[in-house]
CSV table of N, CA, C and O in Angstrom, one decimal:
chain,number,residue,atom,x,y,z
A,1,UNK,N,111.0,128.0,83.3
A,1,UNK,CA,112.1,126.8,83.1
A,1,UNK,C,112.5,127.5,81.7
A,1,UNK,O,112.0,127.6,81.1
A,2,UNK,N,113.8,127.3,81.7
A,2,UNK,CA,114.6,128.1,80.5
A,2,UNK,C,114.9,126.8,79.5
A,2,UNK,O,115.2,125.4,80.1
A,3,UNK,N,114.9,126.8,78.4
A,3,UNK,CA,114.8,125.7,77.5
A,3,UNK,C,116.5,125.8,76.5
A,3,UNK,O,116.5,125.0,75.6
A,4,UNK,N,117.1,127.4,76.8
A,4,UNK,CA,118.2,127.2,76.4
A,4,UNK,C,118.0,127.0,74.5
A,4,UNK,O,119.1,126.6,74.0
A,5,UNK,N,117.1,127.3,74.0
A,5,UNK,CA,116.9,127.1,72.8
A,5,UNK,C,116.8,126.1,71.9
A,5,UNK,O,116.6,125.7,70.7
A,6,UNK,N,116.5,125.1,72.8
A,6,UNK,CA,115.7,123.6,72.3
A,6,UNK,C,114.7,123.7,72.2
A,6,UNK,O,113.7,124.2,73.1
A,7,UNK,N,114.0,123.4,71.1
A,7,UNK,CA,112.4,123.0,70.7
A,7,UNK,C,111.8,122.1,71.6
A,7,UNK,O,112.4,121.1,71.6
A,8,UNK,N,110.8,122.5,72.0
A,8,UNK,CA,110.3,121.5,73.0
A,8,UNK,C,109.0,120.7,72.0
A,8,UNK,O,107.8,121.7,71.3
A,9,UNK,N,108.9,119.4,71.9
A,9,UNK,CA,107.8,118.8,71.5
A,9,UNK,C,107.0,118.4,72.3
A,9,UNK,O,107.2,117.7,73.1
A,10,UNK,N,105.8,118.3,71.5
A,10,UNK,CA,104.9,118.0,72.7
A,10,UNK,C,104.7,116.1,72.2
A,10,UNK,O,104.5,115.7,71.4
A,11,UNK,N,104.3,115.9,73.4
A,11,UNK,CA,104.1,114.4,73.2
A,11,UNK,C,102.7,113.9,71.9
A,11,UNK,O,102.0,114.3,72.2
A,12,UNK,N,103.2,112.9,71.4
A,12,UNK,CA,102.4,112.5,70.3
A,12,UNK,C,101.5,111.0,70.6
A,12,UNK,O,101.0,110.9,70.0
A,13,UNK,N,101.4,110.7,71.9
A,13,UNK,CA,100.6,110.0,72.7
A,13,UNK,C,99.3,110.2,72.3
A,13,UNK,O,98.7,111.3,72.5
A,14,UNK,N,98.5,109.0,71.5
A,14,UNK,CA,97.3,109.3,71.7
A,14,UNK,C,96.4,108.4,72.4
A,14,UNK,O,96.8,107.1,72.7
A,15,UNK,N,95.2,108.5,73.2
A,15,UNK,CA,94.6,107.8,74.1
A,15,UNK,C,93.1,107.6,73.4
A,15,UNK,O,92.6,108.6,73.0
A,16,UNK,N,92.6,106.3,73.4
A,16,UNK,CA,91.4,106.0,72.8
A,16,UNK,C,90.1,105.9,74.0
A,16,UNK,O,90.5,105.0,74.5
A,17,UNK,N,89.5,106.6,74.0
A,17,UNK,CA,88.4,106.5,75.2
A,17,UNK,C,87.0,105.9,74.3
A,17,UNK,O,86.6,106.6,73.9
A,18,UNK,N,86.5,104.4,74.9
A,18,UNK,CA,85.4,103.8,74.1
A,18,UNK,C,84.6,104.0,74.8
A,18,UNK,O,84.5,103.8,76.1
A,19,UNK,N,83.4,104.6,74.7
A,19,UNK,CA,82.2,104.8,75.5
A,19,UNK,C,81.6,103.7,75.7
A,19,UNK,O,80.8,102.8,74.7
A,20,UNK,N,81.0,103.5,76.8
A,20,UNK,CA,80.4,102.0,77.2
A,20,UNK,C,78.7,102.6,77.1
A,20,UNK,O,78.3,101.2,76.7
A,21,UNK,N,78.4,103.6,76.5
A,21,UNK,CA,76.7,103.5,76.3
A,21,UNK,C,76.8,103.3,74.8
A,21,UNK,O,75.8,102.5,74.6
A,22,UNK,N,77.2,104.4,74.1
A,22,UNK,CA,77.0,104.1,72.7
A,22,UNK,C,78.4,103.3,71.8
A,22,UNK,O,78.2,102.9,70.6
A,23,UNK,N,79.4,103.1,72.4
A,23,UNK,CA,80.5,102.5,71.7
A,23,UNK,C,81.2,103.3,70.8
A,23,UNK,O,82.0,102.8,70.1
A,24,UNK,N,81.0,104.6,70.9
A,24,UNK,CA,81.8,105.6,70.0
A,24,UNK,C,83.0,105.6,70.3
A,24,UNK,O,83.4,105.8,71.6
A,25,UNK,N,84.4,105.4,69.6
A,25,UNK,CA,85.5,105.9,69.8
A,25,UNK,C,85.8,107.2,69.6
A,25,UNK,O,85.5,107.8,68.8
A,26,UNK,N,86.5,107.7,70.9
A,26,UNK,CA,86.9,109.0,70.9
A,26,UNK,C,88.2,109.2,71.0
A,26,UNK,O,89.2,109.1,72.2
A,27,UNK,N,89.2,109.2,70.0
A,27,UNK,CA,90.8,109.5,70.0
A,27,UNK,C,90.9,110.8,70.5
A,27,UNK,O,90.5,111.9,70.3
A,28,UNK,N,91.7,111.0,71.5
A,28,UNK,CA,92.3,112.5,71.9
A,28,UNK,C,93.7,112.3,72.2
A,28,UNK,O,94.5,111.5,72.6
A,29,UNK,N,94.7,113.3,72.1
A,29,UNK,CA,95.7,113.5,72.4
A,29,UNK,C,95.8,113.4,74.1
A,29,UNK,O,95.1,114.0,74.7
A,30,UNK,N,97.0,112.7,74.5
A,30,UNK,CA,96.9,112.6,76.0
A,30,UNK,C,97.6,114.0,76.8
A,30,UNK,O,97.1,114.2,77.8
A,31,UNK,N,98.2,115.1,76.1
A,31,UNK,CA,98.7,116.1,76.6
A,31,UNK,C,97.2,117.0,77.0
A,31,UNK,O,97.1,117.5,77.8
A,32,UNK,N,96.4,116.7,76.0
A,32,UNK,CA,95.1,117.4,76.4
A,32,UNK,C,94.5,116.7,77.0
A,32,UNK,O,93.5,117.7,78.4
A,33,UNK,N,94.2,115.9,77.4
A,33,UNK,CA,93.6,114.8,78.5
A,33,UNK,C,94.0,115.1,79.9
A,33,UNK,O,93.2,115.1,80.7
A,34,UNK,N,95.3,115.5,80.1
A,34,UNK,CA,95.7,115.8,81.1
A,34,UNK,C,95.3,117.0,81.8
A,34,UNK,O,95.4,117.1,83.2
A,35,UNK,N,95.1,117.8,81.2
A,35,UNK,CA,94.6,119.4,81.8
A,35,UNK,C,93.2,118.9,82.0
A,35,UNK,O,92.3,120.5,82.1
A,36,UNK,N,92.4,118.3,81.6
A,36,UNK,CA,90.9,118.1,81.7
A,36,UNK,C,90.4,116.8,83.0
A,36,UNK,O,91.2,116.3,83.3
A,37,UNK,N,89.3,117.5,83.7
A,37,UNK,CA,88.7,116.8,84.4
A,37,UNK,C,87.9,115.9,84.1
A,37,UNK,O,87.2,114.5,84.5
A,38,UNK,N,86.9,116.0,83.2
A,38,UNK,CA,86.0,115.5,82.3
A,38,UNK,C,86.2,115.4,80.7
A,38,UNK,O,86.4,116.2,80.0
A,39,UNK,N,85.4,114.3,80.2
A,39,UNK,CA,85.7,114.3,78.8
A,39,UNK,C,84.0,113.8,78.3
A,39,UNK,O,83.6,112.7,79.0
A,40,UNK,N,83.7,114.6,77.5
A,40,UNK,CA,82.3,114.4,77.0
A,40,UNK,C,82.4,113.2,75.7
A,40,UNK,O,82.9,113.8,74.8
A,41,UNK,N,81.6,112.4,75.5
A,41,UNK,CA,81.7,111.2,74.5
A,41,UNK,C,81.0,112.2,73.5
A,41,UNK,O,80.0,113.3,73.5
A,42,UNK,N,81.6,111.9,72.1
A,42,UNK,CA,81.2,112.9,71.1
A,42,UNK,C,79.9,111.8,70.1
A,42,UNK,O,79.8,112.8,69.0
A,43,UNK,N,79.7,110.7,70.4
A,43,UNK,CA,78.7,110.2,69.8
A,43,UNK,C,77.4,111.2,69.6
A,43,UNK,O,77.1,111.8,70.5
A,44,UNK,N,76.6,110.7,68.6
A,44,UNK,CA,75.4,111.3,68.5
A,44,UNK,C,74.4,111.1,69.3
A,44,UNK,O,74.1,109.8,69.8
A,45,UNK,N,74.1,112.1,70.0
A,45,UNK,CA,72.7,112.2,71.1
A,45,UNK,C,73.3,111.2,72.4
A,45,UNK,O,72.2,110.9,73.1
A,46,UNK,N,74.8,111.0,72.4
A,46,UNK,CA,75.3,110.4,73.9
A,46,UNK,C,75.4,111.4,74.7
A,46,UNK,O,76.1,112.4,74.5
A,47,UNK,N,75.2,111.1,75.7
A,47,UNK,CA,75.3,112.2,77.2
A,47,UNK,C,76.3,111.3,78.1
A,47,UNK,O,76.7,112.1,79.3
A,48,UNK,N,77.1,110.9,77.6
A,48,UNK,CA,78.2,110.2,78.6
A,48,UNK,C,79.3,110.8,78.6
A,48,UNK,O,79.8,111.7,77.9
A,49,UNK,N,79.7,110.9,80.4
A,49,UNK,CA,80.7,111.9,80.4
A,49,UNK,C,82.1,111.0,81.0
A,49,UNK,O,81.6,110.1,82.3
A,50,UNK,N,83.2,111.0,80.5
A,50,UNK,CA,84.3,110.3,81.0
A,50,UNK,C,84.8,111.1,82.1
A,50,UNK,O,85.2,112.4,82.3
A,51,UNK,N,85.0,110.5,83.6
A,51,UNK,CA,85.5,111.4,84.4
A,51,UNK,C,86.9,110.9,84.5
A,51,UNK,O,87.4,109.9,84.5
A,52,UNK,N,87.8,111.9,84.3
A,52,UNK,CA,89.0,111.7,84.2
A,52,UNK,C,90.1,112.1,85.9
A,52,UNK,O,91.3,111.8,85.5
A,53,UNK,N,89.4,112.2,86.6
A,53,UNK,CA,90.1,112.8,87.9
A,53,UNK,C,90.7,111.5,88.6
A,53,UNK,O,89.6,110.5,88.6
A,54,UNK,N,91.9,111.2,88.8
A,54,UNK,CA,92.3,110.1,89.7
A,54,UNK,C,91.2,109.8,90.9
A,54,UNK,O,91.1,110.6,91.6
A,55,UNK,N,91.1,108.6,91.4
A,55,UNK,CA,90.5,108.1,92.4
A,55,UNK,C,91.3,108.1,93.6
A,55,UNK,O,92.2,106.9,93.3
A,56,UNK,N,91.1,108.5,94.7
A,56,UNK,CA,92.0,108.3,95.7
A,56,UNK,C,91.1,107.6,97.0
A,56,UNK,O,89.6,107.7,96.9
A,57,UNK,N,91.7,106.5,97.7
A,57,UNK,CA,90.6,106.4,98.4
A,57,UNK,C,90.2,107.0,99.9
A,57,UNK,O,90.8,107.9,100.1
A,58,UNK,N,89.7,106.5,100.6
A,58,UNK,CA,89.3,107.2,101.8
A,58,UNK,C,90.3,107.3,102.8
A,58,UNK,O,91.0,106.3,103.4
A,59,UNK,N,90.8,108.3,103.0
A,59,UNK,CA,91.9,108.6,103.8
A,59,UNK,C,91.8,108.1,105.4
A,59,UNK,O,92.4,107.8,106.2
A,60,UNK,N,90.6,108.5,106.1
A,60,UNK,CA,90.0,107.7,107.1
A,60,UNK,C,90.2,106.3,107.6
A,60,UNK,O,90.6,106.3,108.6
A,61,UNK,N,89.9,105.9,106.5
A,61,UNK,CA,89.7,104.3,106.6
A,61,UNK,C,91.2,103.7,106.5
A,61,UNK,O,91.8,103.0,107.5
A,62,UNK,N,91.8,104.4,105.6
A,62,UNK,CA,93.3,104.3,105.7
A,62,UNK,C,94.4,104.4,106.8
A,62,UNK,O,95.1,103.8,107.0
A,63,UNK,N,93.9,105.5,107.4
A,63,UNK,CA,94.8,105.8,108.6
A,63,UNK,C,94.6,105.2,109.7
A,63,UNK,O,95.2,104.7,110.5
A,64,UNK,N,93.1,104.6,109.6
A,64,UNK,CA,92.9,104.1,111.3
A,64,UNK,C,93.4,102.6,110.8
A,64,UNK,O,93.7,101.7,111.8
A,65,UNK,N,93.4,101.9,109.6
A,65,UNK,CA,93.9,100.5,109.7
A,65,UNK,C,95.4,100.7,109.6
A,65,UNK,O,95.8,99.7,110.3
A,66,UNK,N,96.1,101.6,109.2
A,66,UNK,CA,97.6,101.9,109.7
A,66,UNK,C,97.8,101.9,111.0
A,66,UNK,O,98.6,101.3,111.3
A,67,UNK,N,97.0,102.5,111.7
A,67,UNK,CA,97.1,102.8,113.3
A,67,UNK,C,96.7,101.4,113.7
A,67,UNK,O,98.0,100.8,114.8
A,68,UNK,N,95.9,100.7,113.7
A,68,UNK,CA,95.7,99.4,114.0
A,68,UNK,C,96.9,98.4,113.9
A,68,UNK,O,97.3,97.7,114.6
A,69,UNK,N,97.3,98.5,112.6
A,69,UNK,CA,98.8,97.4,112.4
A,69,UNK,C,99.8,98.1,113.4
A,69,UNK,O,100.6,97.1,113.6
A,70,UNK,N,99.7,99.2,113.4
A,70,UNK,CA,101.4,99.9,114.0
A,70,UNK,C,100.9,99.4,115.5
A,70,UNK,O,101.5,98.8,116.3
A,71,UNK,N,99.7,99.4,116.2
A,71,UNK,CA,99.6,99.0,117.6
A,71,UNK,C,99.8,97.5,117.5
A,71,UNK,O,100.3,97.2,118.8
A,72,UNK,N,99.4,97.0,116.8
A,72,UNK,CA,99.3,95.2,116.8
A,72,UNK,C,100.9,94.8,116.8
A,72,UNK,O,101.1,94.3,117.8
A,73,UNK,N,101.5,95.5,116.1
A,73,UNK,CA,103.1,95.4,116.0
A,73,UNK,C,103.8,95.7,117.2
A,73,UNK,O,104.2,95.2,117.8
A,74,UNK,N,103.2,96.9,117.7
A,74,UNK,CA,104.0,97.4,119.0
A,74,UNK,C,103.6,96.7,120.3
A,74,UNK,O,104.7,96.0,121.4
A,75,UNK,N,102.4,96.2,120.4
A,75,UNK,CA,101.8,95.3,121.2
A,75,UNK,C,102.5,93.8,121.4
A,75,UNK,O,102.9,93.3,122.5
A,76,UNK,N,102.8,93.3,120.2
A,76,UNK,CA,103.3,92.2,120.1
A,76,UNK,C,104.9,92.2,120.5
A,76,UNK,O,105.6,91.3,120.8
A,77,UNK,N,105.4,93.2,120.1
A,77,UNK,CA,107.2,93.6,120.4
A,77,UNK,C,107.1,93.7,122.0
A,77,UNK,O,108.1,93.8,122.3
A,78,UNK,N,105.9,94.4,122.4
A,78,UNK,CA,106.8,94.8,124.0
A,78,UNK,C,106.7,93.9,124.9
A,78,UNK,O,107.8,94.0,125.7
A,79,UNK,N,106.2,92.4,125.0
A,79,UNK,CA,106.7,91.5,126.1
A,79,UNK,C,108.3,90.9,125.6
A,79,UNK,O,109.2,91.1,126.5
A,80,UNK,N,108.8,91.2,124.8
A,80,UNK,CA,110.2,91.0,124.0
A,80,UNK,C,111.2,92.0,124.6
A,80,UNK,O,112.4,91.9,124.9
A,81,UNK,N,110.6,93.1,124.5
A,81,UNK,CA,111.5,94.1,124.9
A,81,UNK,C,111.6,94.1,126.6
A,81,UNK,O,112.6,94.4,126.8
A,82,UNK,N,111.0,93.7,127.3
A,82,UNK,CA,110.9,93.6,128.6
A,82,UNK,C,111.7,92.8,129.1
A,82,UNK,O,112.6,92.6,129.8
A,83,UNK,N,111.5,91.6,128.2
A,83,UNK,CA,112.3,90.3,128.9
A,83,UNK,C,113.9,90.2,128.6
A,83,UNK,O,114.7,89.7,129.2
A,84,UNK,N,114.3,91.2,127.3
A,84,UNK,CA,115.4,91.6,127.4
A,84,UNK,C,116.5,92.1,128.1
A,84,UNK,O,117.9,92.5,128.1
A,85,UNK,N,115.6,93.0,129.1
A,85,UNK,CA,116.6,94.0,130.0
A,85,UNK,C,116.7,93.3,131.4
A,85,UNK,O,116.2,92.7,132.0
């Protein structure tokens, strides 16, 4: 991508991750956290790992549920379509 001589500034947003195990506050820049999958707590002797990957639902369950809804709508609409002709 061309920037045409315009200086690019990094986001100054800071995210504060508070460890549920030791209570340590872990401030980190948002741009650095975007490129990470896990973040290790910086507390003394703490082994907590923050999972930074987005959680997606089960595709199979959502697909089956969508199919059920689709067929329910189609079966409800079927008698109306035949009576109109």
